[in-house]
Amino acid sequence: HIKAIIIAKEVLLRDPSDINVIPVVEELQRRLAVNAICQGQDDAEEYSHVQNDVEAGEDDESPFEFRAVEVALEAICSFLAARTTELETAAYPALDELTSKISSRNLDRVRKLKSAMTRLTSRVQKVRDELEQLLDDDDDMADLYLSRKQVGASSPISGSGAQNWFPASPTIGSKISRASRVSVATVRGDEDDVEELEMLLEAYFMQIDGTLNKLTTLWEYIDDTEDYINIQLDNHRNQLIQLELFLSSGTVCLSIYSLVAGIFGVNIPYDWNTNHGYMFKWIGLNL
């Protein structure tokens, strides 16, 4: 539900007014707040703002793009984890009810839950595969250091230049110099050093992998329930076969009795069939 383009100093979101994207926008505004340092301002109020900005920069030394990626990954992983929890809450009771009573209503309920699980599992698997692909390729992770590329293309900011901005305040000048050195060292660094991004991606990879494990466990529970239902159906089918066999055996027994009676009935001689005079005698007497 989040589609964004992250560059070195900007984040472009699609449809930021959407109700599902508004929390992400607010979190981005909070985490990516930047207060400009204006050159040539020497009043005490501006010094106070600069000091607060530098101290905030010392607390969070991550590049801009990493903070933006972290906000996006946090939102996506939290959303998928919440959806998984909702499915677990609805699926386990439905499956237990289905095992106790097989009905059209329960079967339709489980069918809808399986459809929702299929879509959710596909989304979780896709996010996990993308993170795994990034973690397996150091070159791709190095390409995500946008600030490093931007600083490499321009001249770095020296500590003495930062101090010359505020000659009247050595404390602020030293803080700016220290923050600048930390920022430049963090941003420029070694081009092959992707440890910071790797740690960030691994944290969310473990989180999304845990979500996928929950869905896998739920799928296994569904498969076990289906196997149990199939066993019950096989049992009922066997009972019907036994009943059919019993009825067939009874029919055969009755047929044997009819056959015996028919055989003995055919072998009994009837003299009146050959001695017609005898029969006419008795008929005449009756008349």
PDB file of C-alpha atoms in Angstrom:
ATOM      1  CA  HIS A   1       0.000   0.000   0.000  1.00  0.00           C
ATOM      2  CA  ILE A   2       3.090   2.274  -0.023  1.00  0.00           C
ATOM      3  CA  LYS A   3       4.641   3.440  -3.273  1.00  0.00           C
ATOM      4  CA  ALA A   4       7.508   5.898  -2.911  1.00  0.00           C
ATOM      5  CA  ILE A   5      10.545   7.180  -4.769  1.00  0.00           C
ATOM      6  CA  ILE A   6      13.476   7.928  -2.451  1.00  0.00           C
ATOM      7  CA  ILE A   7      16.337  10.134  -3.595  1.00  0.00           C
ATOM      8  CA  ALA A   8      19.224  11.684  -1.694  1.00  0.00           C
ATOM      9  CA  LYS A   9      17.228  14.537  -0.150  1.00  0.00           C
ATOM     10  CA  GLU A  10      13.582  13.908  -1.045  1.00  0.00           C
ATOM     11  CA  VAL A  11      10.863  11.291  -0.725  1.00  0.00           C
ATOM     12  CA  LEU A  12       8.105  11.237  -3.339  1.00  0.00           C
ATOM     13  CA  LEU A  13       4.943   9.443  -2.223  1.00  0.00           C
ATOM     14  CA  ARG A  14       2.049   8.438  -4.419  1.00  0.00           C
ATOM     15  CA  ASP A  15      -1.335   9.611  -3.083  1.00  0.00           C
ATOM     16  CA  PRO A  16      -0.082  10.919   0.300  1.00  0.00           C
ATOM     17  CA  SER A  17      -3.646  11.875   1.288  1.00  0.00           C
ATOM     18  CA  ASP A  18      -4.743   8.234   1.342  1.00  0.00           C
ATOM     19  CA  ILE A  19      -5.933   7.115   4.759  1.00  0.00           C
ATOM     20  CA  ASN A  20      -3.439   4.226   4.789  1.00  0.00           C
ATOM     21  CA  VAL A  21      -0.518   6.443   3.752  1.00  0.00           C
ATOM     22  CA  ILE A  22      -1.159   9.371   6.126  1.00  0.00           C
ATOM     23  CA  PRO A  23       0.531   7.631   9.128  1.00  0.00           C
ATOM     24  CA  VAL A  24       3.589   6.978   6.954  1.00  0.00           C
ATOM     25  CA  VAL A  25       3.683  10.618   5.858  1.00  0.00           C
ATOM     26  CA  GLU A  26       3.506  11.773   9.477  1.00  0.00           C
ATOM     27  CA  GLU A  27       6.283   9.389  10.477  1.00  0.00           C
ATOM     28  CA  LEU A  28       8.432  10.591   7.580  1.00  0.00           C
ATOM     29  CA  GLN A  29       7.869  14.197   8.613  1.00  0.00           C
ATOM     30  CA  ARG A  30       8.909  13.348  12.151  1.00  0.00           C
ATOM     31  CA  ARG A  31      11.970  11.262  11.271  1.00  0.00           C
ATOM     32  CA  LEU A  32      13.187  13.342   8.342  1.00  0.00           C
ATOM     33  CA  ALA A  33      12.699  16.817   9.817  1.00  0.00           C
ATOM     34  CA  VAL A  34      15.475  19.132   8.601  1.00  0.00           C
ATOM     35  CA  ASN A  35      16.115  22.581  10.042  1.00  0.00           C
ATOM     36  CA  ALA A  36      18.176  24.764   7.743  1.00  0.00           C
ATOM     37  CA  ILE A  37      21.404  26.362   8.990  1.00  0.00           C
ATOM     38  CA  CYS A  38      21.538  29.854   7.572  1.00  0.00           C
ATOM     39  CA  GLN A  39      24.928  31.460   6.960  1.00  0.00           C
ATOM     40  CA  GLY A  40      25.573  34.941   8.337  1.00  0.00           C
ATOM     41  CA  GLN A  41      22.971  34.932  11.181  1.00  0.00           C
ATOM     42  CA  ASP A  42      24.572  35.775  14.477  1.00  0.00           C
ATOM     43  CA  ASP A  43      21.759  36.327  16.989  1.00  0.00           C
ATOM     44  CA  ALA A  44      21.407  34.091  20.030  1.00  0.00           C
ATOM     45  CA  GLU A  45      18.098  32.589  18.942  1.00  0.00           C
ATOM     46  CA  GLU A  46      19.583  31.291  15.692  1.00  0.00           C
ATOM     47  CA  TYR A  47      22.577  29.918  17.604  1.00  0.00           C
ATOM     48  CA  SER A  48      20.163  27.981  19.808  1.00  0.00           C
ATOM     49  CA  HIS A  49      18.406  26.502  16.767  1.00  0.00           C
ATOM     50  CA  VAL A  50      21.732  25.495  15.224  1.00  0.00           C
ATOM     51  CA  GLN A  51      22.888  23.869  18.435  1.00  0.00           C
ATOM     52  CA  ASN A  52      19.689  21.813  18.655  1.00  0.00           C
ATOM     53  CA  ASP A  53      20.057  20.762  15.018  1.00  0.00           C
ATOM     54  CA  VAL A  54      23.647  19.631  15.506  1.00  0.00           C
ATOM     55  CA  GLU A  55      22.793  17.668  18.640  1.00  0.00           C
ATOM     56  CA  ALA A  56      19.912  16.009  16.788  1.00  0.00           C
ATOM     57  CA  GLY A  57      22.292  15.130  13.978  1.00  0.00           C
ATOM     58  CA  GLU A  58      24.685  13.540  16.460  1.00  0.00           C
ATOM     59  CA  ASP A  59      21.871  11.347  17.801  1.00  0.00           C
ATOM     60  CA  ASP A  60      20.930  10.021  14.351  1.00  0.00           C
ATOM     61  CA  GLU A  61      23.880   9.704  11.983  1.00  0.00           C
ATOM     62  CA  SER A  62      22.052   7.593   9.374  1.00  0.00           C
ATOM     63  CA  PRO A  63      21.842   9.009   5.855  1.00  0.00           C
ATOM     64  CA  PHE A  64      18.587  10.529   4.707  1.00  0.00           C
ATOM     65  CA  GLU A  65      17.723   7.679   2.340  1.00  0.00           C
ATOM     66  CA  PHE A  66      18.268   5.039   5.032  1.00  0.00           C
ATOM     67  CA  ARG A  67      15.883   6.769   7.416  1.00  0.00           C
ATOM     68  CA  ALA A  68      13.293   6.981   4.648  1.00  0.00           C
ATOM     69  CA  VAL A  69      13.746   3.303   3.775  1.00  0.00           C
ATOM     70  CA  GLU A  70      13.488   2.392   7.440  1.00  0.00           C
ATOM     71  CA  VAL A  71      10.172   4.230   7.784  1.00  0.00           C
ATOM     72  CA  ALA A  72       8.799   2.487   4.691  1.00  0.00           C
ATOM     73  CA  LEU A  73       9.988  -0.965   5.784  1.00  0.00           C
ATOM     74  CA  GLU A  74       8.667  -0.430   9.284  1.00  0.00           C
ATOM     75  CA  ALA A  75       5.240   0.520   7.926  1.00  0.00           C
ATOM     76  CA  ILE A  76       5.106  -2.419   5.514  1.00  0.00           C
ATOM     77  CA  CYS A  77       6.321  -5.010   8.006  1.00  0.00           C
ATOM     78  CA  SER A  78       3.979  -3.730  10.717  1.00  0.00           C
ATOM     79  CA  PHE A  79       1.018  -3.793   8.330  1.00  0.00           C
ATOM     80  CA  LEU A  80       1.740  -7.339   7.156  1.00  0.00           C
ATOM     81  CA  ALA A  81       2.308  -8.537  10.720  1.00  0.00           C
ATOM     82  CA  ALA A  82      -1.014  -7.011  11.815  1.00  0.00           C
ATOM     83  CA  ARG A  83      -2.850  -8.638   8.916  1.00  0.00           C
ATOM     84  CA  THR A  84      -1.250 -11.980   9.792  1.00  0.00           C
ATOM     85  CA  THR A  85      -2.377 -11.651  13.400  1.00  0.00           C
ATOM     86  CA  GLU A  86      -5.928 -10.891  12.268  1.00  0.00           C
ATOM     87  CA  LEU A  87      -5.932 -13.968  10.044  1.00  0.00           C
ATOM     88  CA  GLU A  88      -4.593 -16.146  12.844  1.00  0.00           C
ATOM     89  CA  THR A  89      -7.298 -14.865  15.188  1.00  0.00           C
ATOM     90  CA  ALA A  90     -10.019 -15.706  12.656  1.00  0.00           C
ATOM     91  CA  ALA A  91      -8.571 -18.883  11.134  1.00  0.00           C
ATOM     92  CA  TYR A  92      -7.821 -21.082  14.143  1.00  0.00           C
ATOM     93  CA  PRO A  93     -11.371 -20.931  15.638  1.00  0.00           C
ATOM     94  CA  ALA A  94     -12.892 -21.464  12.180  1.00  0.00           C
ATOM     95  CA  LEU A  95     -10.735 -24.538  11.574  1.00  0.00           C
ATOM     96  CA  ASP A  96     -11.536 -25.965  15.010  1.00  0.00           C
ATOM     97  CA  GLU A  97     -15.245 -25.432  14.378  1.00  0.00           C
ATOM     98  CA  LEU A  98     -14.945 -27.131  10.999  1.00  0.00           C
ATOM     99  CA  THR A  99     -13.361 -30.226  12.542  1.00  0.00           C
ATOM    100  CA  SER A 100     -16.194 -30.501  15.057  1.00  0.00           C
ATOM    101  CA  LYS A 101     -18.995 -29.847  12.547  1.00  0.00           C
ATOM    102  CA  ILE A 102     -18.647 -30.065   8.787  1.00  0.00           C
ATOM    103  CA  SER A 103     -21.216 -27.750   7.228  1.00  0.00           C
ATOM    104  CA  SER A 104     -21.551 -25.562   4.154  1.00  0.00           C
ATOM    105  CA  ARG A 105     -21.258 -22.430   6.281  1.00  0.00           C
ATOM    106  CA  ASN A 106     -18.001 -23.529   7.916  1.00  0.00           C
ATOM    107  CA  LEU A 107     -16.549 -24.708   4.615  1.00  0.00           C
ATOM    108  CA  ASP A 108     -17.342 -21.387   2.938  1.00  0.00           C
ATOM    109  CA  ARG A 109     -15.808 -19.502   5.865  1.00  0.00           C
ATOM    110  CA  VAL A 110     -12.574 -21.482   5.637  1.00  0.00           C
ATOM    111  CA  ARG A 111     -12.516 -21.032   1.859  1.00  0.00           C
ATOM    112  CA  LYS A 112     -12.608 -17.230   2.224  1.00  0.00           C
ATOM    113  CA  LEU A 113      -9.859 -17.355   4.849  1.00  0.00           C
ATOM    114  CA  LYS A 114      -7.679 -19.462   2.544  1.00  0.00           C
ATOM    115  CA  SER A 115      -8.159 -16.960  -0.275  1.00  0.00           C
ATOM    116  CA  ALA A 116      -7.113 -14.091   2.007  1.00  0.00           C
ATOM    117  CA  MET A 117      -4.133 -16.122   3.226  1.00  0.00           C
ATOM    118  CA  THR A 118      -3.022 -16.823  -0.330  1.00  0.00           C
ATOM    119  CA  ARG A 119      -2.950 -13.118  -1.175  1.00  0.00           C
ATOM    120  CA  LEU A 120      -1.223 -12.183   2.087  1.00  0.00           C
ATOM    121  CA  THR A 121       1.370 -14.943   1.777  1.00  0.00           C
ATOM    122  CA  SER A 122       2.177 -13.774  -1.733  1.00  0.00           C
ATOM    123  CA  ARG A 123       2.795 -10.211  -0.501  1.00  0.00           C
ATOM    124  CA  VAL A 124       4.911 -11.331   2.444  1.00  0.00           C
ATOM    125  CA  GLN A 125       6.927 -13.704   0.266  1.00  0.00           C
ATOM    126  CA  LYS A 126       7.554 -10.954  -2.270  1.00  0.00           C
ATOM    127  CA  VAL A 127       8.871  -8.520   0.367  1.00  0.00           C
ATOM    128  CA  ARG A 128      11.046 -11.235   1.883  1.00  0.00           C
ATOM    129  CA  ASP A 129      12.489 -12.207  -1.506  1.00  0.00           C
ATOM    130  CA  GLU A 130      13.339  -8.590  -2.312  1.00  0.00           C
ATOM    131  CA  LEU A 131      15.146  -8.107   1.004  1.00  0.00           C
ATOM    132  CA  GLU A 132      16.973 -11.405   0.600  1.00  0.00           C
ATOM    133  CA  GLN A 133      18.059 -10.446  -2.902  1.00  0.00           C
ATOM    134  CA  LEU A 134      19.456  -7.143  -1.627  1.00  0.00           C
ATOM    135  CA  LEU A 135      21.276  -8.817   1.258  1.00  0.00           C
ATOM    136  CA  ASP A 136      22.874 -11.341  -1.089  1.00  0.00           C
ATOM    137  CA  ASP A 137      24.299  -8.659  -3.401  1.00  0.00           C
ATOM    138  CA  ASP A 138      26.742  -6.133  -1.913  1.00  0.00           C
ATOM    139  CA  ASP A 139      26.804  -4.144  -5.143  1.00  0.00           C
ATOM    140  CA  ASP A 140      23.064  -3.513  -4.962  1.00  0.00           C
ATOM    141  CA  MET A 141      23.393  -2.392  -1.354  1.00  0.00           C
ATOM    142  CA  ALA A 142      26.270  -0.085  -2.256  1.00  0.00           C
ATOM    143  CA  ASP A 143      24.097   1.498  -4.949  1.00  0.00           C
ATOM    144  CA  LEU A 144      21.587   2.473  -2.265  1.00  0.00           C
ATOM    145  CA  TYR A 145      24.099   4.859  -0.652  1.00  0.00           C
ATOM    146  CA  LEU A 146      22.705   7.894  -2.465  1.00  0.00           C
ATOM    147  CA  SER A 147      24.233  10.423  -0.069  1.00  0.00           C
ATOM    148  CA  ARG A 148      27.666   8.870  -0.547  1.00  0.00           C
ATOM    149  CA  LYS A 149      27.363   9.269  -4.302  1.00  0.00           C
ATOM    150  CA  GLN A 150      26.193  12.855  -3.961  1.00  0.00           C
ATOM    151  CA  VAL A 151      29.024  13.814  -1.606  1.00  0.00           C
ATOM    152  CA  GLY A 152      31.530  12.013  -3.792  1.00  0.00           C
ATOM    153  CA  ALA A 153      30.462  14.139  -6.735  1.00  0.00           C
ATOM    154  CA  SER A 154      30.866  17.393  -4.773  1.00  0.00           C
ATOM    155  CA  SER A 155      33.572  18.724  -2.443  1.00  0.00           C
ATOM    156  CA  PRO A 156      33.231  17.762   1.229  1.00  0.00           C
ATOM    157  CA  ILE A 157      32.535  20.300   3.929  1.00  0.00           C
ATOM    158  CA  SER A 158      35.576  20.976   6.060  1.00  0.00           C
ATOM    159  CA  GLY A 159      35.478  21.471   9.786  1.00  0.00           C
ATOM    160  CA  SER A 160      37.262  24.836   9.620  1.00  0.00           C
ATOM    161  CA  GLY A 161      34.692  26.174   7.174  1.00  0.00           C
ATOM    162  CA  ALA A 162      31.923  25.210   9.566  1.00  0.00           C
ATOM    163  CA  GLN A 163      33.696  27.010  12.394  1.00  0.00           C
ATOM    164  CA  ASN A 164      34.080  30.187  10.319  1.00  0.00           C
ATOM    165  CA  TRP A 165      30.307  30.416  10.063  1.00  0.00           C
ATOM    166  CA  PHE A 166      30.031  31.165  13.802  1.00  0.00           C
ATOM    167  CA  PRO A 167      33.288  32.753  14.993  1.00  0.00           C
ATOM    168  CA  ALA A 168      31.685  34.185  18.147  1.00  0.00           C
ATOM    169  CA  SER A 169      30.727  30.769  19.575  1.00  0.00           C
ATOM    170  CA  PRO A 170      33.547  28.213  19.821  1.00  0.00           C
ATOM    171  CA  THR A 171      31.225  25.682  21.478  1.00  0.00           C
ATOM    172  CA  ILE A 172      28.806  25.661  18.578  1.00  0.00           C
ATOM    173  CA  GLY A 173      31.678  25.725  16.128  1.00  0.00           C
ATOM    174  CA  SER A 174      33.236  22.633  17.692  1.00  0.00           C
ATOM    175  CA  LYS A 175      29.900  20.813  17.686  1.00  0.00           C
ATOM    176  CA  ILE A 176      29.330  21.657  14.039  1.00  0.00           C
ATOM    177  CA  SER A 177      32.877  20.573  13.190  1.00  0.00           C
ATOM    178  CA  ARG A 178      32.457  17.276  15.013  1.00  0.00           C
ATOM    179  CA  ALA A 179      29.038  16.630  13.462  1.00  0.00           C
ATOM    180  CA  SER A 180      30.390  17.491  10.023  1.00  0.00           C
ATOM    181  CA  ARG A 181      33.291  15.068  10.391  1.00  0.00           C
ATOM    182  CA  VAL A 182      30.941  12.333  11.574  1.00  0.00           C
ATOM    183  CA  SER A 183      28.499  13.036   8.747  1.00  0.00           C
ATOM    184  CA  VAL A 184      31.186  13.086   6.065  1.00  0.00           C
ATOM    185  CA  ALA A 185      32.801   9.936   7.429  1.00  0.00           C
ATOM    186  CA  THR A 186      29.437   8.223   7.541  1.00  0.00           C
ATOM    187  CA  VAL A 187      28.324   9.378   4.113  1.00  0.00           C
ATOM    188  CA  ARG A 188      31.558   9.012   2.206  1.00  0.00           C
ATOM    189  CA  GLY A 189      33.149   6.066   4.013  1.00  0.00           C
ATOM    190  CA  ASP A 190      34.430   3.063   2.175  1.00  0.00           C
ATOM    191  CA  GLU A 191      32.530   2.343  -1.013  1.00  0.00           C
ATOM    192  CA  ASP A 192      32.551  -1.356  -0.192  1.00  0.00           C
ATOM    193  CA  ASP A 193      31.287  -0.790   3.375  1.00  0.00           C
ATOM    194  CA  VAL A 194      27.605  -1.727   3.443  1.00  0.00           C
ATOM    195  CA  GLU A 195      27.449  -2.843   7.055  1.00  0.00           C
ATOM    196  CA  GLU A 196      25.044  -0.107   8.145  1.00  0.00           C
ATOM    197  CA  LEU A 197      22.513  -0.873   5.420  1.00  0.00           C
ATOM    198  CA  GLU A 198      23.013  -4.599   5.893  1.00  0.00           C
ATOM    199  CA  MET A 199      22.144  -4.343   9.584  1.00  0.00           C
ATOM    200  CA  LEU A 200      19.060  -2.284   8.734  1.00  0.00           C
ATOM    201  CA  LEU A 201      17.829  -4.741   6.113  1.00  0.00           C
ATOM    202  CA  GLU A 202      18.611  -7.791   8.247  1.00  0.00           C
ATOM    203  CA  ALA A 203      16.464  -6.461  11.083  1.00  0.00           C
ATOM    204  CA  TYR A 204      13.412  -6.131   8.867  1.00  0.00           C
ATOM    205  CA  PHE A 205      14.262  -9.339   7.012  1.00  0.00           C
ATOM    206  CA  MET A 206      14.060 -11.216  10.302  1.00  0.00           C
ATOM    207  CA  GLN A 207      10.755  -9.505  11.091  1.00  0.00           C
ATOM    208  CA  ILE A 208       9.184 -10.336   7.727  1.00  0.00           C
ATOM    209  CA  ASP A 209      10.628 -13.855   7.915  1.00  0.00           C
ATOM    210  CA  GLY A 210       8.914 -14.312  11.275  1.00  0.00           C
ATOM    211  CA  THR A 211       5.634 -13.185   9.706  1.00  0.00           C
ATOM    212  CA  LEU A 212       6.119 -15.679   6.886  1.00  0.00           C
ATOM    213  CA  ASN A 213       6.817 -18.436   9.422  1.00  0.00           C
ATOM    214  CA  LYS A 214       3.497 -17.666  11.126  1.00  0.00           C
ATOM    215  CA  LEU A 215       1.688 -17.952   7.811  1.00  0.00           C
ATOM    216  CA  THR A 216       3.530 -21.192   7.041  1.00  0.00           C
ATOM    217  CA  THR A 217       2.477 -22.616  10.403  1.00  0.00           C
ATOM    218  CA  LEU A 218      -1.108 -21.602   9.696  1.00  0.00           C
ATOM    219  CA  TRP A 219      -0.942 -23.264   6.276  1.00  0.00           C
ATOM    220  CA  GLU A 220       0.332 -26.459   7.925  1.00  0.00           C
ATOM    221  CA  TYR A 221      -2.550 -26.310  10.397  1.00  0.00           C
ATOM    222  CA  ILE A 222      -4.994 -25.946   7.493  1.00  0.00           C
ATOM    223  CA  ASP A 223      -3.406 -28.926   5.719  1.00  0.00           C
ATOM    224  CA  ASP A 224      -3.665 -31.003   8.904  1.00  0.00           C
ATOM    225  CA  THR A 225      -7.323 -30.008   9.252  1.00  0.00           C
ATOM    226  CA  GLU A 226      -8.009 -30.992   5.649  1.00  0.00           C
ATOM    227  CA  ASP A 227      -6.306 -34.350   6.212  1.00  0.00           C
ATOM    228  CA  TYR A 228      -8.414 -34.904   9.331  1.00  0.00           C
ATOM    229  CA  ILE A 229     -11.611 -34.044   7.420  1.00  0.00           C
ATOM    230  CA  ASN A 230     -10.602 -36.382   4.591  1.00  0.00           C
ATOM    231  CA  ILE A 231     -10.076 -39.169   7.133  1.00  0.00           C
ATOM    232  CA  GLN A 232     -13.558 -38.513   8.514  1.00  0.00           C
ATOM    233  CA  LEU A 233     -15.030 -38.580   5.012  1.00  0.00           C
ATOM    234  CA  ASP A 234     -13.209 -41.838   4.261  1.00  0.00           C
ATOM    235  CA  ASN A 235     -14.612 -43.298   7.469  1.00  0.00           C
ATOM    236  CA  HIS A 236     -18.166 -42.309   6.507  1.00  0.00           C
ATOM    237  CA  ARG A 237     -17.578 -43.674   3.022  1.00  0.00           C
ATOM    238  CA  ASN A 238     -16.446 -46.988   4.498  1.00  0.00           C
ATOM    239  CA  GLN A 239     -19.563 -47.102   6.647  1.00  0.00           C
ATOM    240  CA  LEU A 240     -21.741 -46.556   3.575  1.00  0.00           C
ATOM    241  CA  ILE A 241     -19.877 -49.314   1.741  1.00  0.00           C
ATOM    242  CA  GLN A 242     -20.441 -51.655   4.700  1.00  0.00           C
ATOM    243  CA  LEU A 243     -24.154 -50.804   4.695  1.00  0.00           C
ATOM    244  CA  GLU A 244     -24.362 -51.419   0.961  1.00  0.00           C
ATOM    245  CA  LEU A 245     -22.588 -54.753   1.398  1.00  0.00           C
ATOM    246  CA  PHE A 246     -24.984 -55.738   4.203  1.00  0.00           C
ATOM    247  CA  LEU A 247     -28.032 -54.896   2.092  1.00  0.00           C
ATOM    248  CA  SER A 248     -26.590 -56.769  -0.862  1.00  0.00           C
ATOM    249  CA  SER A 249     -25.966 -59.812   1.351  1.00  0.00           C
ATOM    250  CA  GLY A 250     -29.561 -59.686   2.601  1.00  0.00           C
ATOM    251  CA  THR A 251     -30.833 -59.464  -0.952  1.00  0.00           C
ATOM    252  CA  VAL A 252     -28.744 -62.501  -1.915  1.00  0.00           C
ATOM    253  CA  CYS A 253     -30.108 -64.465   1.046  1.00  0.00           C
ATOM    254  CA  LEU A 254     -33.685 -63.683   0.077  1.00  0.00           C
ATOM    255  CA  SER A 255     -32.905 -64.655  -3.485  1.00  0.00           C
ATOM    256  CA  ILE A 256     -31.595 -68.041  -2.287  1.00  0.00           C
ATOM    257  CA  TYR A 257     -34.814 -68.716  -0.378  1.00  0.00           C
ATOM    258  CA  SER A 258     -36.846 -67.821  -3.468  1.00  0.00           C
ATOM    259  CA  LEU A 259     -34.624 -70.038  -5.605  1.00  0.00           C
ATOM    260  CA  VAL A 260     -35.051 -73.051  -3.289  1.00  0.00           C
ATOM    261  CA  ALA A 261     -38.802 -72.575  -3.169  1.00  0.00           C
ATOM    262  CA  GLY A 262     -38.915 -72.271  -6.937  1.00  0.00           C
ATOM    263  CA  ILE A 263     -36.857 -75.431  -7.445  1.00  0.00           C
ATOM    264  CA  PHE A 264     -39.002 -77.523  -5.119  1.00  0.00           C
ATOM    265  CA  GLY A 265     -42.142 -76.081  -6.628  1.00  0.00           C
ATOM    266  CA  VAL A 266     -41.098 -77.144 -10.115  1.00  0.00           C
ATOM    267  CA  ASN A 267     -40.344 -80.772  -9.005  1.00  0.00           C
ATOM    268  CA  ILE A 268     -43.781 -81.422  -7.362  1.00  0.00           C
ATOM    269  CA  PRO A 269     -45.880 -83.502  -9.795  1.00  0.00           C
ATOM    270  CA  TYR A 270     -49.415 -82.424 -10.713  1.00  0.00           C
ATOM    271  CA  ASP A 271     -51.521 -85.428 -11.882  1.00  0.00           C
ATOM    272  CA  TRP A 272     -54.474 -83.322 -12.893  1.00  0.00           C
ATOM    273  CA  ASN A 273     -52.433 -81.922 -15.735  1.00  0.00           C
ATOM    274  CA  THR A 274     -52.400 -85.400 -17.420  1.00  0.00           C
ATOM    275  CA  ASN A 275     -55.621 -87.007 -16.100  1.00  0.00           C
ATOM    276  CA  HIS A 276     -58.298 -84.662 -17.421  1.00  0.00           C
ATOM    277  CA  GLY A 277     -61.095 -87.229 -16.936  1.00  0.00           C
ATOM    278  CA  TYR A 278     -60.516 -87.216 -13.193  1.00  0.00           C
ATOM    279  CA  MET A 279     -60.963 -83.486 -13.087  1.00  0.00           C
ATOM    280  CA  PHE A 280     -64.162 -83.546 -15.176  1.00  0.00           C
ATOM    281  CA  LYS A 281     -65.572 -86.145 -12.743  1.00  0.00           C
ATOM    282  CA  TRP A 282     -65.184 -83.896  -9.756  1.00  0.00           C
ATOM    283  CA  ILE A 283     -66.511 -80.912 -11.665  1.00  0.00           C
ATOM    284  CA  GLY A 284     -69.589 -82.837 -12.651  1.00  0.00           C
ATOM    285  CA  LEU A 285     -70.254 -83.937  -9.066  1.00  0.00           C
ATOM    286  CA  ASN A 286     -70.038 -80.346  -7.905  1.00  0.00           C
ATOM    287  CA  LEU A 287     -72.547 -79.234 -10.448  1.00  0.00           C
TER     288      LEU A 287
END
